[in-house]
Amino acid sequence: MVSRASKRRGALIGVMLSAVIGGSVQPAIASAAAATDSPATAQQKSPVRDIENQIARSLASSLHDSQWRAQVRTASLATDEVDLQALAGKSTRPAGRKLTASVSAADRRLAELKGLPTSTGSLLRVRLGAPSMRAHLKTDTTPWVAVAAADDDAKTLTAYDSQGRAHTVGTARVPDRPLYVLDIDVTKAHRAGLAVLDKALAAKGLTSQAGLAKAQDTGGWWATKVDAIEVNDDQEPWFKGAAEMFSLVTGFGLDGKARVDSVDMPYLDYDGTTYYPNQILVNWSNYKYNLADVVMMEDDDGTNYRALATAITTALLTVTDQGTYIPLVNAVLSAIPDSWFTDDPDYVESWYTLAKNSSGRLNGASGNGWMTVDPYFVEEL
């Protein structure tokens, strides 16, 4: 999981849009950093976090029922993450049944806040805080329930006991007391969100299939393939799960419009680990020029994919084909509401001026990651 402390939220959006449009990074960072310094922005509360805290308190209170507590214990020891709505829905205990309605309502509200369709289904998950807690999760122990902190570098967590009382838990070390952590199923939300993003981009003509005819004429198409990739960071907190990464590949399409393609990277779970995906990153038959940029993002609990899609499409639709990229970062940032800066995915890394013949190791612009790439020709069957 990439540390958020080293990436101020305003700056990360500035860098993202700078790469999307191809402009200079520095003006974007300066403008966005100024936006995050606003006291009003810094003090805004996350409605997603509020919902998670409400359910965490309710779950903690429900654990006074020993039989329901045993059901939660059995489920949490059997799998890494437990679908809370499904578990409560199957419970025969009053405490579990009472929890079902509030969890279902919370799941629907969370989908709405994240810009996801109602068909996304349940989102809230509960898990044991750390593997070492398994030994302390005895049948006669009533665990506290906490919400995973949004900040990877948070010094404390707030946990609730079965009486509904709040306790402060330090994050410097894994506590001996077993702790359930409530979180959103980021994998499910991430995949549903990318579908929302792709649909919005397609609706605005930013992911046209104009390259299909070009590929058919040549018997295939040239691609850039990722052979190996790693994100660098040494601050993996015990209370966070695996990351959900995706990249935005941008350039000018054959129709002269700016285009952006989302590329899911479900394997890129942890920092400090080298992955060998052999994944296609860029399909060059879709591009007019031998140039593209890549921006890697990490999904966040508060990510609103509909807002993300609106921001990106608004920015790209102002770009016209003049043979080169046009930096319109300041205009784009000024068009985005200040409140949006508090509800975004995390910027991880970016790569500029990727070309069809690019090969070898490419270090990211922010020094937080690298990848090795090779040109690759995809032949027709």
Short mmCIF file of C-alpha atoms in Angstrom, two decimals:
data_model
loop_
_atom_site.label_atom_id
_atom_site.label_comp_id
_atom_site.label_asym_id
_atom_site.label_seq_id
_atom_site.Cartn_x
_atom_site.Cartn_y
_atom_site.Cartn_z
CA MET A 1 0.00 0.00 0.00
CA VAL A 2 1.47 3.31 -1.02
CA SER A 3 1.96 5.84 1.78
CA ARG A 4 -0.39 8.77 1.50
CA ALA A 5 1.73 11.01 3.71
CA SER A 6 4.25 11.57 0.94
CA LYS A 7 1.57 12.56 -1.56
CA ARG A 8 -0.63 15.55 -0.71
CA ARG A 9 -4.04 15.02 -2.20
CA GLY A 10 -4.23 18.23 -4.16
CA ALA A 11 -0.82 17.67 -5.66
CA LEU A 12 -1.63 14.14 -6.73
CA ILE A 13 -4.65 15.29 -8.73
CA GLY A 14 -2.56 18.01 -10.31
CA VAL A 15 0.04 15.48 -11.38
CA MET A 16 -2.64 13.11 -12.65
CA LEU A 17 -4.27 15.71 -14.86
CA SER A 18 -0.90 17.05 -15.92
CA ALA A 19 -0.01 13.63 -17.26
CA VAL A 20 -3.44 13.18 -18.81
CA ILE A 21 -3.07 16.43 -20.74
CA GLY A 22 0.68 16.17 -21.15
CA GLY A 23 1.55 19.53 -19.62
CA SER A 24 4.19 20.63 -17.16
CA VAL A 25 4.04 18.98 -13.75
CA GLN A 26 5.31 21.84 -11.60
CA PRO A 27 2.47 24.38 -12.14
CA ALA A 28 -0.05 21.67 -11.35
CA ILE A 29 1.64 20.78 -8.08
CA ALA A 30 1.83 24.40 -6.99
CA SER A 31 -1.81 25.14 -7.78
CA ALA A 32 -3.14 21.96 -6.25
CA ALA A 33 -1.03 22.25 -3.12
CA ALA A 34 -2.48 25.68 -2.53
CA ALA A 35 -5.96 24.18 -2.75
CA THR A 36 -5.19 21.59 -0.06
CA ASP A 37 -3.90 24.27 2.29
CA SER A 38 -7.41 25.67 2.62
CA PRO A 39 -8.67 25.10 6.20
CA ALA A 40 -12.21 24.54 4.92
CA THR A 41 -11.01 21.77 2.62
CA ALA A 42 -8.82 20.14 5.27
CA GLN A 43 -11.62 20.00 7.79
CA GLN A 44 -14.26 18.46 5.53
CA LYS A 45 -15.54 15.12 6.74
CA SER A 46 -15.93 12.07 4.56
CA PRO A 47 -19.50 10.70 4.40
CA VAL A 48 -17.98 7.33 3.51
CA ARG A 49 -15.98 7.38 6.73
CA ASP A 50 -19.06 8.39 8.73
CA ILE A 51 -21.01 5.39 7.43
CA GLU A 52 -18.14 3.01 8.16
CA ASN A 53 -17.87 4.31 11.72
CA GLN A 54 -21.61 3.91 12.29
CA ILE A 55 -21.53 0.29 11.13
CA ALA A 56 -18.33 -0.43 13.09
CA ARG A 57 -20.02 0.78 16.28
CA SER A 58 -23.15 -1.28 15.52
CA LEU A 59 -21.12 -4.40 14.78
CA ALA A 60 -19.12 -3.98 17.98
CA SER A 61 -22.32 -3.61 20.02
CA SER A 62 -23.82 -6.73 18.41
CA LEU A 63 -20.92 -8.85 19.64
CA HIS A 64 -22.37 -8.96 23.17
CA ASP A 65 -24.44 -11.88 21.81
CA SER A 66 -22.07 -14.82 22.38
CA GLN A 67 -23.55 -17.05 19.66
CA TRP A 68 -23.46 -14.29 17.05
CA ARG A 69 -19.93 -13.44 18.18
CA ALA A 70 -18.97 -17.07 17.59
CA GLN A 71 -20.38 -16.89 14.05
CA VAL A 72 -18.30 -13.80 13.29
CA ARG A 73 -15.23 -15.45 14.80
CA THR A 74 -15.64 -18.63 12.74
CA ALA A 75 -16.12 -16.64 9.53
CA SER A 76 -13.14 -14.33 10.14
CA LEU A 77 -10.85 -17.28 10.84
CA ALA A 78 -11.98 -19.07 7.69
CA THR A 79 -11.27 -16.30 5.18
CA ASP A 80 -9.31 -13.08 4.84
CA GLU A 81 -12.39 -10.90 4.36
CA VAL A 82 -16.00 -11.54 5.37
CA ASP A 83 -18.97 -10.13 3.48
CA LEU A 84 -20.76 -8.49 6.39
CA GLN A 85 -24.17 -8.26 4.70
CA ALA A 86 -24.10 -11.93 3.71
CA LEU A 87 -22.95 -13.05 7.16
CA ALA A 88 -25.59 -11.03 9.00
CA GLY A 89 -28.26 -12.12 6.54
CA LYS A 90 -27.60 -15.80 7.27
CA SER A 91 -27.53 -15.36 11.03
CA THR A 92 -30.29 -16.87 13.16
CA ARG A 93 -29.37 -14.67 16.11
CA PRO A 94 -31.32 -11.46 16.86
CA ALA A 95 -28.08 -9.46 16.98
CA GLY A 96 -27.15 -10.59 13.47
CA ARG A 97 -30.63 -10.07 12.03
CA LYS A 98 -30.82 -6.59 13.55
CA LEU A 99 -27.54 -5.70 11.87
CA THR A 100 -28.73 -6.85 8.44
CA ALA A 101 -30.99 -3.88 7.67
CA SER A 102 -28.45 -1.23 8.65
CA VAL A 103 -25.63 -2.94 6.72
CA SER A 104 -27.79 -3.28 3.59
CA ALA A 105 -28.73 0.40 3.76
CA ALA A 106 -25.08 1.34 4.30
CA ASP A 107 -23.99 -0.71 1.27
CA ARG A 108 -26.50 1.08 -0.96
CA ARG A 109 -25.42 4.48 0.32
CA LEU A 110 -21.73 3.65 -0.12
CA ALA A 111 -22.33 2.63 -3.75
CA GLU A 112 -24.06 5.95 -4.33
CA LEU A 113 -21.23 7.92 -2.70
CA LYS A 114 -18.65 6.10 -4.82
CA GLY A 115 -20.56 6.72 -8.04
CA LEU A 116 -21.31 3.03 -8.54
CA PRO A 117 -24.51 1.39 -9.80
CA THR A 118 -26.88 -0.19 -7.28
CA SER A 119 -26.18 -3.54 -8.92
CA THR A 120 -22.69 -3.45 -7.36
CA GLY A 121 -24.11 -5.22 -4.30
CA SER A 122 -22.56 -5.51 -0.86
CA LEU A 123 -19.40 -3.54 -0.20
CA LEU A 124 -18.70 -3.68 3.54
CA ARG A 125 -16.21 -6.29 4.66
CA VAL A 126 -14.82 -7.23 8.06
CA ARG A 127 -11.49 -8.90 8.70
CA LEU A 128 -9.14 -9.69 11.52
CA GLY A 129 -6.72 -6.79 11.92
CA ALA A 130 -3.55 -8.86 11.53
CA PRO A 131 -2.65 -12.56 11.20
CA SER A 132 -0.94 -12.51 14.62
CA MET A 133 -4.32 -11.77 16.24
CA ARG A 134 -5.60 -15.24 15.38
CA ALA A 135 -3.91 -16.68 18.45
CA HIS A 136 -5.69 -14.15 20.68
CA LEU A 137 -9.16 -14.62 19.15
CA LYS A 138 -10.49 -16.96 21.85
CA THR A 139 -14.11 -18.01 22.14
CA ASP A 140 -14.50 -16.04 25.36
CA THR A 141 -12.91 -12.87 23.94
CA THR A 142 -15.02 -10.01 22.63
CA PRO A 143 -12.99 -8.15 19.98
CA TRP A 144 -13.20 -4.43 19.39
CA VAL A 145 -14.13 -3.15 15.93
CA ALA A 146 -12.22 -0.39 14.11
CA VAL A 147 -12.41 1.27 10.73
CA ALA A 148 -9.28 1.14 8.57
CA ALA A 149 -7.72 4.61 8.61
CA ALA A 150 -7.69 6.53 5.33
CA ASP A 151 -4.13 7.67 6.04
CA ASP A 152 -1.50 4.93 5.83
CA ASP A 153 0.61 6.90 8.32
CA ALA A 154 -2.15 7.36 10.90
CA LYS A 155 -0.76 7.10 14.44
CA THR A 156 -4.01 5.86 15.97
CA LEU A 157 -7.25 4.11 15.14
CA THR A 158 -10.61 4.48 16.85
CA ALA A 159 -12.04 1.13 17.95
CA TYR A 160 -15.44 0.39 19.52
CA ASP A 161 -16.25 -2.15 22.21
CA SER A 162 -19.48 -4.09 22.77
CA GLN A 163 -20.80 -1.26 24.95
CA GLY A 164 -20.41 1.20 22.06
CA ARG A 165 -17.53 3.00 23.76
CA ALA A 166 -14.68 4.40 21.66
CA HIS A 167 -11.04 3.53 22.38
CA THR A 168 -7.82 4.84 20.85
CA VAL A 169 -5.52 2.15 19.46
CA GLY A 170 -1.95 2.94 18.46
CA THR A 171 -0.75 1.76 15.05
CA ALA A 172 2.98 1.60 15.78
CA ARG A 173 2.63 -2.07 16.70
CA VAL A 174 0.04 -4.77 16.29
CA PRO A 175 -2.08 -4.81 19.46
CA ASP A 176 -2.38 -8.02 21.47
CA ARG A 177 -6.14 -7.56 21.78
CA PRO A 178 -7.91 -9.07 18.74
CA LEU A 179 -9.42 -6.38 16.59
CA TYR A 180 -11.86 -6.59 13.70
CA VAL A 181 -11.28 -4.03 10.96
CA LEU A 182 -14.22 -2.81 8.90
CA ASP A 183 -13.43 -1.77 5.35
CA ILE A 184 -14.89 -1.54 1.86
CA ASP A 185 -14.37 -4.37 -0.60
CA VAL A 186 -12.00 -2.30 -2.70
CA THR A 187 -11.58 -5.05 -5.30
CA LYS A 188 -15.30 -5.15 -6.08
CA ALA A 189 -15.67 -1.36 -5.94
CA HIS A 190 -12.56 -0.93 -8.07
CA ARG A 191 -13.76 -3.21 -10.87
CA ALA A 192 -17.25 -1.72 -10.87
CA GLY A 193 -15.70 1.75 -10.82
CA LEU A 194 -13.46 1.10 -13.81
CA ALA A 195 -16.56 -0.03 -15.72
CA VAL A 196 -18.22 3.29 -14.80
CA LEU A 197 -15.12 5.18 -15.89
CA ASP A 198 -14.81 3.30 -19.20
CA LYS A 199 -18.51 3.82 -19.97
CA ALA A 200 -18.25 7.55 -19.30
CA LEU A 201 -15.13 7.88 -21.46
CA ALA A 202 -16.74 5.92 -24.30
CA ALA A 203 -19.88 8.08 -24.12
CA LYS A 204 -17.72 11.15 -24.72
CA GLY A 205 -15.83 9.53 -27.61
CA LEU A 206 -12.56 9.30 -25.67
CA THR A 207 -12.08 5.56 -26.22
CA SER A 208 -13.04 5.20 -29.88
CA GLN A 209 -12.25 1.98 -31.74
CA ALA A 210 -10.78 3.79 -34.70
CA GLY A 211 -7.60 1.72 -34.47
CA LEU A 212 -9.40 -1.51 -35.40
CA ALA A 213 -9.19 -0.95 -39.17
CA LYS A 214 -5.54 0.06 -38.88
CA ALA A 215 -4.74 -3.15 -37.00
CA GLN A 216 -6.60 -5.27 -39.58
CA ASP A 217 -4.62 -3.68 -42.43
CA THR A 218 -1.32 -4.64 -40.83
CA GLY A 219 -2.33 -8.11 -39.68
CA GLY A 220 -2.05 -7.17 -36.04
CA TRP A 221 -0.94 -4.30 -33.85
CA TRP A 222 2.08 -3.08 -31.94
CA ALA A 223 1.86 -2.86 -28.17
CA THR A 224 3.98 -1.94 -25.20
CA LYS A 225 4.16 -4.89 -22.81
CA VAL A 226 5.05 -4.61 -19.11
CA ASP A 227 7.53 -7.34 -18.23
CA ALA A 228 8.21 -6.33 -14.61
CA ILE A 229 6.96 -3.61 -12.29
CA GLU A 230 7.47 -2.47 -8.70
CA VAL A 231 6.20 0.33 -6.49
CA ASN A 232 8.59 1.46 -3.76
CA ASP A 233 7.53 2.25 -0.20
CA ASP A 234 8.49 0.86 3.19
CA GLN A 235 5.55 2.07 5.32
CA GLU A 236 3.06 -0.80 5.07
CA PRO A 237 0.79 -0.45 8.12
CA TRP A 238 -0.71 -3.55 9.71
CA PHE A 239 -4.26 -2.20 9.48
CA LYS A 240 -4.29 -1.85 5.68
CA GLY A 241 -5.03 -4.58 3.17
CA ALA A 242 -3.73 -5.04 -0.35
CA ALA A 243 -3.76 -2.13 -2.78
CA GLU A 244 -5.95 -1.95 -5.89
CA MET A 245 -3.97 -0.37 -8.70
CA PHE A 246 -4.97 0.86 -12.12
CA SER A 247 -3.32 3.01 -14.76
CA LEU A 248 -4.62 5.64 -17.17
CA VAL A 249 -2.92 5.56 -20.58
CA THR A 250 -3.40 8.77 -22.55
CA GLY A 251 -2.56 10.22 -25.94
CA PHE A 252 -4.23 11.37 -29.16
CA GLY A 253 -6.48 8.89 -30.93
CA LEU A 254 -6.61 8.38 -34.69
CA ASP A 255 -9.67 10.64 -34.82
CA GLY A 256 -7.61 13.54 -33.48
CA LYS A 257 -9.33 13.49 -30.09
CA ALA A 258 -7.53 13.00 -26.83
CA ARG A 259 -8.13 9.47 -25.59
CA VAL A 260 -7.64 7.65 -22.32
CA ASP A 261 -7.69 3.93 -21.61
CA SER A 262 -7.93 2.45 -18.12
CA VAL A 263 -5.72 -0.56 -17.46
CA ASP A 264 -6.49 -2.67 -14.39
CA MET A 265 -3.47 -4.02 -12.48
CA PRO A 266 -5.07 -6.46 -10.01
CA TYR A 267 -1.80 -8.26 -9.32
CA LEU A 268 -0.03 -5.15 -7.97
CA ASP A 269 -1.01 -5.71 -4.34
CA TYR A 270 1.99 -4.70 -2.26
CA ASP A 271 4.88 -2.28 -2.35
CA GLY A 272 8.48 -3.48 -2.32
CA THR A 273 7.51 -6.51 -4.41
CA THR A 274 8.47 -7.06 -8.03
CA TYR A 275 5.69 -8.44 -10.22
CA TYR A 276 6.12 -10.02 -13.67
CA PRO A 277 2.73 -9.58 -15.35
CA ASN A 278 3.60 -9.65 -19.09
CA GLN A 279 0.65 -7.28 -19.40
CA ILE A 280 -0.29 -5.21 -22.46
CA LEU A 281 -0.19 -1.56 -21.41
CA VAL A 282 -0.55 0.38 -24.67
CA ASN A 283 -2.23 -0.57 -27.95
CA TRP A 284 -0.46 1.70 -30.43
CA SER A 285 -2.98 1.10 -33.21
CA ASN A 286 -5.32 3.40 -31.26
CA TYR A 287 -2.93 6.36 -31.35
CA LYS A 288 -2.14 8.96 -33.98
CA TYR A 289 1.25 9.90 -32.57
CA ASN A 290 4.11 7.80 -31.27
CA LEU A 291 3.66 9.14 -27.77
CA ALA A 292 1.59 8.27 -24.71
CA ASP A 293 1.66 8.96 -20.98
CA VAL A 294 0.86 6.58 -18.14
CA VAL A 295 -0.54 7.55 -14.74
CA MET A 296 -0.81 4.90 -12.03
CA MET A 297 -3.46 5.31 -9.34
CA GLU A 298 -4.41 3.44 -6.17
CA ASP A 299 -8.07 3.06 -5.36
CA ASP A 300 -9.22 4.69 -2.13
CA ASP A 301 -12.26 4.06 0.06
CA GLY A 302 -13.58 7.48 -0.85
CA THR A 303 -13.06 7.23 -4.60
CA ASN A 304 -16.07 8.54 -6.51
CA TYR A 305 -15.66 7.08 -9.97
CA ARG A 306 -18.42 9.18 -11.47
CA ALA A 307 -16.66 12.34 -10.26
CA LEU A 308 -13.33 11.01 -11.51
CA ALA A 309 -14.81 10.32 -14.95
CA THR A 310 -16.41 13.77 -15.08
CA ALA A 311 -13.15 15.49 -14.19
CA ILE A 312 -11.13 13.56 -16.76
CA THR A 313 -13.64 13.95 -19.60
CA THR A 314 -14.09 17.65 -18.86
CA ALA A 315 -10.34 18.10 -19.10
CA LEU A 316 -9.74 16.04 -22.22
CA LEU A 317 -12.64 17.43 -24.23
CA THR A 318 -10.96 20.85 -24.14
CA VAL A 319 -7.82 19.50 -25.81
CA THR A 320 -7.56 19.84 -29.59
CA ASP A 321 -5.11 18.12 -31.90
CA GLN A 322 -2.32 20.56 -32.76
CA GLY A 323 0.40 18.00 -33.25
CA THR A 324 1.54 18.09 -29.66
CA TYR A 325 0.18 18.00 -26.12
CA ILE A 326 -1.24 21.23 -24.73
CA PRO A 327 -0.85 22.02 -21.01
CA LEU A 328 -4.25 23.12 -19.71
CA VAL A 329 -3.75 21.99 -16.13
CA ASN A 330 -4.60 25.27 -14.40
CA ALA A 331 -7.85 25.62 -16.35
CA VAL A 332 -8.82 22.04 -15.50
CA LEU A 333 -8.03 22.41 -11.80
CA SER A 334 -10.03 25.62 -11.54
CA ALA A 335 -13.05 23.86 -13.06
CA ILE A 336 -13.07 21.11 -10.42
CA PRO A 337 -14.96 21.86 -7.16
CA ASP A 338 -12.67 22.18 -4.13
CA SER A 339 -14.67 19.49 -2.32
CA TRP A 340 -13.58 16.91 -4.91
CA PHE A 341 -9.99 17.08 -3.69
CA THR A 342 -11.01 15.37 -0.45
CA ASP A 343 -12.58 12.37 -2.19
CA ASP A 344 -10.12 10.89 -4.66
CA PRO A 345 -7.88 7.93 -5.43
CA ASP A 346 -4.18 8.24 -4.64
CA TYR A 347 -1.61 9.20 -7.22
CA VAL A 348 1.12 6.56 -7.23
CA GLU A 349 3.42 7.14 -10.19
CA SER A 350 3.58 8.48 -13.76
CA TRP A 351 5.62 7.83 -16.89
CA TYR A 352 5.94 10.39 -19.67
CA THR A 353 6.68 10.17 -23.42
CA LEU A 354 6.30 6.42 -23.70
CA ALA A 355 6.94 5.49 -27.35
CA LYS A 356 6.26 2.40 -29.44
CA ASN A 357 9.93 1.44 -29.39
CA SER A 358 10.45 2.11 -25.67
CA SER A 359 12.22 -0.78 -23.95
CA GLY A 360 14.10 -1.64 -20.80
CA ARG A 361 13.70 -0.17 -17.34
CA LEU A 362 11.71 3.04 -17.07
CA ASN A 363 11.82 4.88 -13.75
CA GLY A 364 8.70 6.79 -12.79
CA ALA A 365 8.66 10.59 -12.71
CA SER A 366 8.17 10.77 -8.93
CA GLY A 367 10.76 8.11 -8.12
CA ASN A 368 8.19 5.89 -6.46
CA GLY A 369 8.22 3.05 -8.95
CA TRP A 370 9.70 1.52 -12.07
CA MET A 371 8.74 -0.87 -14.84
CA THR A 372 10.53 -2.71 -17.59
CA VAL A 373 8.81 -2.72 -20.97
CA ASP A 374 9.28 -4.13 -24.45
CA PRO A 375 7.65 -3.55 -27.84
CA TYR A 376 5.36 -6.47 -28.67
CA PHE A 377 3.52 -7.27 -31.90
CA VAL A 378 0.10 -8.86 -31.41
CA GLU A 379 -0.66 -10.95 -34.49
CA GLU A 380 -4.14 -11.75 -35.81
CA LEU A 381 -5.24 -15.37 -35.49
#
